[in-house]
Short mmCIF file of C-alpha atoms in Angstrom, two decimals:
data_model
loop_
_atom_site.label_atom_id
_atom_site.label_comp_id
_atom_site.label_asym_id
_atom_site.label_seq_id
_atom_site.Cartn_x
_atom_site.Cartn_y
_atom_site.Cartn_z
CA UNK J 1345 -3.78 9.03 2.08
CA UNK J 1346 -6.05 9.95 4.85
CA UNK J 1347 -5.26 10.42 8.47
CA UNK J 1348 -6.61 8.64 11.15
CA UNK J 1349 -10.08 10.10 11.86
CA UNK J 1350 -9.68 11.55 15.63
CA UNK J 1351 -6.82 9.38 17.51
CA UNK J 1352 -7.33 9.48 21.37
CA UNK J 1353 -3.80 8.05 22.01
CA UNK J 1354 -1.57 5.12 21.78
CA UNK J 1355 -0.88 2.64 24.25
CA UNK J 1356 2.19 0.26 23.98
CA UNK J 1357 1.61 -3.56 24.62
CA UNK J 1358 3.73 -6.40 25.67
CA UNK J 1359 3.74 -9.53 23.31
CA UNK J 1360 4.41 -12.54 24.03
CA UNK J 1361 3.57 -12.64 27.64
CA UNK J 1362 6.74 -12.30 30.05
CA UNK J 1363 8.49 -9.83 27.39
CA UNK J 1364 9.60 -6.73 28.55
CA UNK J 1365 9.31 -5.08 25.25
CA UNK J 1366 6.33 -3.34 24.19
CA UNK J 1367 5.85 -4.61 20.87
CA UNK J 1368 2.37 -3.79 20.05
CA UNK J 1369 0.84 -0.39 19.44
CA UNK J 1370 -2.74 0.15 19.76
CA UNK J 1371 -4.32 3.11 18.88
CA UNK J 1372 -7.68 4.33 19.88
CA UNK J 1373 -10.40 6.32 17.59
CA UNK J 1374 -12.89 8.14 18.17
CA UNK J 1375 -14.42 7.90 14.67
CA UNK J 1376 -15.09 4.80 12.61
CA UNK J 1377 -12.61 3.98 9.71
CA UNK J 1378 -14.33 4.61 6.16
CA UNK J 1379 -14.37 1.37 3.85
CA UNK J 1380 -12.18 1.67 1.03
CA UNK J 1381 -10.14 4.51 1.98
CA UNK J 1382 -6.35 4.52 2.58
CA UNK J 1383 -4.94 5.38 6.06
CA UNK J 1384 -1.73 6.69 6.71
CA UNK J 1385 0.32 7.01 10.10
CA UNK J 1386 3.62 6.68 11.82
CA UNK J 1387 4.96 5.06 14.86
CA UNK J 1388 8.63 5.39 16.29
CA UNK J 1389 10.32 2.46 16.94
CA UNK J 1390 13.54 1.45 18.39
CA UNK J 1391 15.73 -1.44 16.13
CA UNK J 1392 16.88 -4.20 18.17
CA UNK J 1393 20.45 -5.28 18.50
CA UNK J 1394 20.24 -8.39 17.05
CA UNK J 1395 18.19 -9.55 13.62
CA UNK J 1396 16.15 -12.73 12.79
CA UNK J 1397 15.30 -12.48 9.27
CA UNK J 1398 12.57 -15.12 9.83
CA UNK J 1399 10.79 -13.19 12.36
CA UNK J 1400 9.68 -10.37 10.04
CA UNK J 1401 6.71 -12.72 9.13
CA UNK J 1402 5.43 -11.70 12.29
CA UNK J 1403 4.47 -8.22 11.54
CA UNK J 1404 1.05 -7.39 11.31
CA UNK J 1405 -1.75 -4.64 11.37
CA UNK J 1406 -5.35 -5.65 13.02
CA UNK J 1407 -8.67 -3.55 13.51
CA UNK J 1408 -10.47 -4.49 16.83
CA UNK J 1409 -13.85 -3.76 18.21
CA UNK J 1410 -14.97 -1.81 20.97
CA UNK J 1411 -14.73 -5.35 23.13
CA UNK J 1412 -11.27 -6.11 21.59
CA UNK J 1413 -12.28 -8.64 19.22
CA UNK J 1414 -10.22 -8.58 16.16
CA UNK J 1415 -12.39 -7.66 13.25
CA UNK J 1416 -9.74 -7.71 9.87
CA UNK J 1417 -5.63 -8.70 10.21
CA UNK J 1418 -3.24 -8.72 7.87
CA UNK J 1419 -0.97 -11.81 6.80
CA UNK J 1420 2.30 -12.53 5.78
CA UNK J 1421 5.30 -10.10 6.37
CA UNK J 1422 6.18 -6.24 5.98
CA UNK J 1423 7.23 -5.70 2.42
CA UNK J 1424 6.76 -3.10 -0.25
CA UNK J 1425 4.15 -4.95 -2.58
CA UNK J 1426 0.33 -4.29 -2.26
CA UNK J 1427 -2.10 -7.30 -2.67
CA UNK J 1428 0.00 -10.03 -1.78
CA UNK J 1429 0.12 -12.61 0.76
CA UNK J 1430 3.91 -13.43 1.37
CA UNK J 1431 5.94 -15.78 2.99
CA UNK J 1432 9.12 -15.50 1.50
CA UNK J 1433 11.12 -13.55 4.20
CA UNK J 1434 14.05 -12.21 1.57
CA UNK J 1435 11.18 -10.17 0.54
CA UNK J 1436 10.62 -8.02 3.83
CA UNK J 1437 12.85 -5.08 4.48
CA UNK J 1438 15.02 -5.76 7.42
CA UNK J 1439 17.90 -4.61 9.63
CA UNK J 1440 22.06 -3.67 8.29
CA UNK J 1441 24.83 -3.63 10.21
CA UNK J 1442 25.76 0.00 8.76
CA UNK J 1443 23.99 2.72 6.91
CA UNK J 1444 25.41 4.43 4.12
CA UNK J 1445 25.63 7.82 5.52
CA UNK J 1446 27.69 10.60 3.63
CA UNK J 1447 28.60 12.48 6.59
CA UNK J 1448 30.39 9.26 8.02
CA UNK J 1449 34.09 7.92 7.21
CA UNK J 1450 35.27 5.03 8.08
CA UNK J 1451 39.13 3.09 8.35
CA UNK J 1452 39.90 0.79 5.80
CA UNK J 1453 42.94 -0.72 4.87
CA UNK J 1454 44.07 -1.26 0.75
CA UNK J 1455 47.00 -2.54 -0.80
CA UNK J 1456 48.53 -0.97 -3.38
CA UNK J 1457 51.13 -3.43 -5.06
CA UNK J 1458 53.19 -4.59 -1.88
CA UNK J 1459 52.55 -1.68 0.38
CA UNK J 1460 49.74 -1.68 2.81
CA UNK J 1461 47.98 1.68 3.38
CA UNK J 1462 45.51 2.72 5.96
CA UNK J 1463 42.76 5.62 4.58
CA UNK J 1464 39.59 7.27 5.92
CA UNK J 1465 37.02 6.55 3.51
CA UNK J 1466 33.37 8.54 3.48
CA UNK J 1467 30.34 6.42 2.29
CA UNK J 1468 29.24 7.73 -1.36
CA UNK J 1469 25.55 7.22 -1.89
CA UNK J 1470 24.82 6.37 -5.31
CA UNK J 1471 22.40 9.15 -7.18
CA UNK J 1472 19.53 8.53 -9.79
CA UNK J 1473 19.60 10.01 -13.22
CA UNK J 1474 16.54 9.51 -14.94
CA UNK J 1475 16.09 9.90 -18.93
CA UNK J 1476 12.61 11.14 -18.89
CA UNK J 1477 9.88 12.47 -16.37
CA UNK J 1478 6.66 10.98 -18.30
CA UNK J 1479 4.65 8.86 -16.50
CA UNK J 1480 4.08 5.29 -18.34
CA UNK J 1481 0.59 5.51 -17.87
CA UNK J 1482 0.21 8.62 -19.92
CA UNK J 1483 3.13 8.45 -22.34
CA UNK J 1484 3.12 4.50 -22.73
CA UNK J 1485 6.56 3.97 -22.51
CA UNK J 1486 9.24 3.10 -20.39
CA UNK J 1487 12.46 5.29 -19.53
CA UNK J 1488 15.90 4.55 -18.21
CA UNK J 1489 17.62 5.33 -15.06
CA UNK J 1490 21.63 5.52 -14.40
CA UNK J 1491 22.64 4.75 -10.95
CA UNK J 1492 26.13 5.57 -10.08
CA UNK J 1493 28.62 6.01 -8.40
CA UNK J 1494 28.23 2.61 -7.00
CA UNK J 1495 31.30 2.56 -4.17
CA UNK J 1496 32.22 0.73 -0.82
CA UNK J 1497 34.87 1.97 1.33
CA UNK J 1498 35.83 -2.14 1.31
CA UNK J 1499 35.57 -4.91 -1.18
CA UNK J 1500 32.24 -6.81 -0.43
CA UNK J 1501 30.70 -10.16 -1.79
CA UNK J 1502 26.94 -10.35 -1.39
CA UNK J 1503 23.80 -10.31 -2.49
CA UNK J 1504 22.12 -6.93 -4.21
CA UNK J 1505 19.06 -5.68 -4.31
CA UNK J 1506 17.53 -2.29 -5.57
CA UNK J 1507 13.87 -1.87 -4.21
CA UNK J 1508 11.59 0.80 -6.11
CA UNK J 1509 8.89 2.94 -4.26
CA UNK J 1510 5.13 1.43 -5.20
CA UNK J 1511 3.82 2.90 -8.32
CA UNK J 1512 7.00 2.25 -10.26
CA UNK J 1513 7.97 -0.96 -12.08
CA UNK J 1514 11.31 -1.94 -13.34
CA UNK J 1515 11.23 -2.62 -17.17
CA UNK J 1516 11.38 -6.33 -17.43
CA UNK J 1517 9.87 -6.90 -21.05
CA UNK J 1518 12.37 -8.47 -23.29
CA UNK J 1519 13.90 -7.15 -25.58
CA UNK J 1520 12.87 -3.79 -24.23
CA UNK J 1521 14.57 -4.23 -20.77
CA UNK J 1522 17.70 -5.75 -22.33
CA UNK J 1523 18.22 -2.44 -24.41
CA UNK J 1524 18.05 -0.19 -21.46
CA UNK J 1525 20.70 -2.79 -19.48
CA UNK J 1526 24.20 -1.48 -19.36
CA UNK J 1527 26.77 -2.87 -16.83
CA UNK J 1528 29.05 -0.11 -17.36
CA UNK J 1529 27.41 3.41 -18.28
CA UNK J 1530 29.36 6.53 -19.20
CA UNK J 1531 31.55 7.61 -16.21
CA UNK J 1532 31.93 4.03 -15.04
CA UNK J 1533 35.40 2.72 -14.35
CA UNK J 1534 34.48 -1.08 -13.80
CA UNK J 1535 32.35 -3.63 -15.25
CA UNK J 1536 29.09 -4.08 -12.65
CA UNK J 1537 29.90 -7.59 -11.53
CA UNK J 1538 25.85 -8.78 -12.14
CA UNK J 1539 23.83 -9.50 -15.11
CA UNK J 1540 20.25 -8.54 -16.02
CA UNK J 1541 18.55 -8.95 -12.45
CA UNK J 1542 15.41 -11.02 -11.55
CA UNK J 1543 12.32 -8.77 -11.43
CA UNK J 1544 9.68 -9.45 -8.79
CA UNK J 1545 6.52 -7.93 -8.07
CA UNK J 1546 7.60 -5.04 -10.37
CA UNK J 1547 9.37 -3.06 -7.33
CA UNK J 1548 12.24 -5.57 -6.93
CA UNK J 1549 15.77 -5.64 -8.83
CA UNK J 1550 17.21 -8.98 -7.41
CA UNK J 1551 20.66 -10.41 -7.71
CA UNK J 1552 20.42 -13.49 -5.91
CA UNK J 1553 24.02 -14.55 -6.78
CA UNK J 1554 26.56 -13.17 -4.30
CA UNK J 1555 28.71 -10.15 -6.28
CA UNK J 1556 31.98 -9.11 -5.74
CA UNK J 1557 32.74 -5.06 -5.37
CA UNK J 1558 36.14 -4.27 -5.23
CA UNK J 1559 36.95 -0.83 -3.86
CA UNK J 1560 40.85 -0.38 -5.21
CA UNK J 1561 42.19 -1.79 -7.69
CA UNK J 1562 46.35 -2.69 -7.48
CA UNK J 1563 47.34 0.34 -8.70
CA UNK J 1564 45.43 2.17 -5.03
CA UNK J 1565 42.75 3.72 -7.51
CA UNK J 1566 39.03 3.81 -6.41
CA UNK J 1567 36.86 2.05 -8.57
CA UNK J 1568 33.67 2.82 -9.50
CA UNK J 1569 30.83 0.66 -10.61
CA UNK J 1570 27.29 2.24 -12.56
CA UNK J 1571 24.31 0.45 -13.67
CA UNK J 1572 21.74 1.73 -16.02
CA UNK J 1573 17.85 -0.30 -15.89
CA UNK J 1574 14.83 0.39 -17.75
CA UNK J 1575 12.08 1.93 -15.45
CA UNK J 1576 8.12 2.81 -15.52
CA UNK J 1577 7.83 6.03 -13.76
CA UNK J 1578 4.02 6.31 -12.30
CA UNK J 1579 2.05 9.41 -12.30
CA UNK J 1580 1.89 9.61 -8.87
CA UNK J 1581 4.10 7.57 -6.33
CA UNK J 1582 2.16 5.25 -4.30
CA UNK J 1583 4.41 5.69 -1.04
CA UNK J 1584 7.15 7.60 0.18
CA UNK J 1585 9.49 8.29 -3.09
CA UNK J 1586 12.17 6.60 -1.93
CA UNK J 1587 14.49 4.03 -2.89
CA UNK J 1588 16.29 1.22 -1.27
CA UNK J 1589 19.59 -0.26 -2.07
CA UNK J 1590 20.35 -3.19 0.18
CA UNK J 1591 23.84 -5.09 0.41
CA UNK J 1592 23.16 -8.92 1.51
CA UNK J 1593 19.33 -8.95 1.96
CA UNK J 1594 19.23 -12.28 1.78
CA UNK J 1595 21.08 -13.31 4.65
CA UNK J 1596 20.31 -12.66 8.37
CA UNK J 1597 23.40 -11.99 10.37
CA UNK J 1598 24.20 -8.27 10.80
CA UNK J 1599 28.25 -8.04 10.26
CA UNK J 1600 30.15 -5.50 8.41
CA UNK J 1601 33.79 -6.08 6.74
CA UNK J 1602 34.61 -7.78 3.87
CA UNK J 1603 32.84 -11.12 4.93
CA UNK J 1604 29.64 -9.08 6.38
CA UNK J 1605 26.58 -10.93 5.40
CA UNK J 1606 24.31 -8.00 5.74
CA UNK J 1607 26.90 -5.02 5.74
CA UNK J 1608 25.15 -1.93 4.19
CA UNK J 1609 22.01 -0.23 3.10
CA UNK J 1610 21.28 3.05 1.94
CA UNK J 1611 18.17 5.08 0.93
CA UNK J 1612 17.82 7.19 -2.50
CA UNK J 1613 15.40 9.78 -3.35
CA UNK J 1614 13.38 9.23 -6.35
CA UNK J 1615 12.81 12.06 -9.25
CA UNK J 1616 10.92 15.47 -8.14
CA UNK J 1617 9.98 16.27 -11.62
CA UNK J 1618 7.65 13.88 -12.74
CA UNK J 1619 5.53 15.46 -15.37
CA UNK J 1620 2.27 15.04 -14.92
CA UNK J 1621 -0.54 16.92 -13.01
CA UNK J 1622 -3.48 15.29 -11.26
CA UNK J 1623 -7.16 16.51 -10.31
CA UNK J 1624 -8.05 18.70 -13.36
CA UNK J 1625 -11.13 20.07 -13.80
CA UNK J 1626 -12.68 22.56 -16.08
CA UNK J 1627 -15.91 24.35 -15.59
CA UNK J 1628 -17.42 26.90 -17.70
CA UNK J 1629 -21.10 28.61 -17.40
CA UNK J 1630 -22.80 28.28 -21.10
CA UNK J 1631 -22.08 26.91 -24.82
CA UNK J 1632 -24.40 29.93 -26.14
CA UNK J 1633 -22.81 31.26 -29.64
CA UNK J 1634 -21.60 35.02 -29.42
CA UNK J 1635 -21.52 34.91 -25.56
CA UNK J 1636 -18.59 35.57 -23.35
CA UNK J 1637 -17.48 34.02 -20.15
CA UNK J 1638 -15.10 33.02 -18.02
CA UNK J 1639 -13.73 29.71 -18.11
CA UNK J 1640 -12.62 28.29 -14.66
CA UNK J 1641 -9.56 25.74 -14.83
CA UNK J 1642 -8.25 23.57 -11.26
CA UNK J 1643 -5.38 21.69 -11.39
CA UNK J 1644 -2.33 20.19 -9.01
CA UNK J 1645 0.74 19.04 -9.78
CA UNK J 1646 3.45 16.72 -8.94
CA UNK J 1647 6.26 18.63 -10.32
CA UNK J 1648 8.33 21.39 -8.38
CA UNK J 1649 7.70 24.33 -10.77
CA UNK J 1650 10.90 26.18 -10.94
CA UNK J 1651 11.66 29.45 -12.83
CA UNK J 1652 11.20 29.48 -16.72
CA UNK J 1653 8.91 26.38 -16.22
CA UNK J 1654 5.20 26.33 -16.08
CA UNK J 1655 2.10 24.75 -17.62
CA UNK J 1656 0.68 24.49 -21.01
CA UNK J 1657 -3.16 24.11 -21.65
CA UNK J 1658 -4.24 23.07 -25.18
CA UNK J 1659 -7.91 23.38 -26.01
CA UNK J 1660 -7.88 20.78 -28.81
CA UNK J 1661 -8.77 20.78 -32.51
CA UNK J 1662 -12.20 22.01 -31.66
CA UNK J 1663 -11.13 25.02 -30.42
CA UNK J 1664 -10.01 26.44 -33.80
CA UNK J 1665 -12.89 29.26 -34.14
CA UNK J 1666 -12.79 30.17 -30.29
CA UNK J 1667 -10.85 33.53 -28.86
CA UNK J 1668 -9.42 33.63 -25.40
CA UNK J 1669 -7.35 36.25 -23.69
CA UNK J 1670 -5.28 35.52 -19.98
CA UNK J 1671 -6.49 36.18 -16.68
CA UNK J 1672 -6.29 39.61 -15.52
CA UNK J 1673 -2.77 40.96 -13.97
CA UNK J 1674 -4.47 40.90 -10.50
CA UNK J 1675 -4.44 36.91 -10.98
CA UNK J 1676 -1.02 36.28 -12.13
CA UNK J 1677 1.25 37.83 -9.71
CA UNK J 1678 4.49 36.17 -10.72
CA UNK J 1679 3.60 34.32 -13.30
CA UNK J 1680 3.75 35.30 -16.95
CA UNK J 1681 0.56 34.23 -19.58
CA UNK J 1682 0.40 34.04 -23.09
CA UNK J 1683 -2.66 33.37 -25.60
CA UNK J 1684 -1.83 31.61 -28.72
CA UNK J 1685 -2.62 29.21 -31.40
CA UNK J 1686 -0.73 26.01 -32.80
CA UNK J 1687 0.98 26.64 -36.04
CA UNK J 1688 -0.28 23.51 -37.59
CA UNK J 1689 -3.52 22.50 -35.91
CA UNK J 1690 -4.78 26.40 -35.28
CA UNK J 1691 -5.77 25.14 -31.71
CA UNK J 1692 -6.05 27.36 -28.65
CA UNK J 1693 -2.62 27.28 -26.83
CA UNK J 1694 -2.49 29.01 -23.08
CA UNK J 1695 1.09 29.00 -21.61
CA UNK J 1696 1.88 30.06 -17.86
CA UNK J 1697 5.21 30.60 -16.86
CA UNK J 1698 6.56 31.11 -13.80
#
């Protein structure tokens, strides 16, 4: 993403006429927007006290000329899918009564046999555990993600949705998707109340029929749900690498508790170890026989390299008759380098370890 070219300022405007809230943000630029570029920027907004799901279709971004005339305008609603003109408001992001903050506790009543007890319960945001970190574009195969623990401080009966960042895609090709799907992965004490979800636009895994999530069983034991789904990893996330879990996404009333229509939502960080490099470039000076030269390699990585990890360069089968040495020690501060050959193909390998 590129930044806005030299913004001069941001002005808040009211809409419609007579309104008190500033619902329009007009940003003035000192440079033109280059066609075909991807621009990203952020704004601070105050959420309203009430929520109307049908009004999500009014969100829009438009460009204006120097005279204030509209040049281009987006259509549809604010959703996490690209190149789509959507009018179904259930695809939109929206407000929820509570955010699942692990630092926040709520008072709940539960019944163990014939006694009613009050407890302070903290929200537990589930974690994602991925089977592999290889991008689908390079490996041509999907992996799986285990989502656990799915727990709530009180009983819920509502619709359920998991939204992935752009670039990811929930696996929906049968029978592979069913092979990945598991309603009670190892560690879960209860069967997930929903069957295989409907997958839309790749990023939405939806359960449109309300699901019943219980918090305690009759003995007072905390109930723990889990879920395993197939997923295709991107080579580079197109948006913030954050997943969304929404309960009651298709409803319009902000309310909590057992009968809450839009009771809870949570954000879950995606993986930081997508095994991929980007922008790889190899440059050399000559291909003459018997000449010594310096080969310049430039790479970028989406992976956080931890101690003991690193990069492996394969020169290909044509390198069987080449000789190569590691860079000098002055270029390898904090990095160990080894030049060797593959056992079967004899191709040249250079290993850099942090």
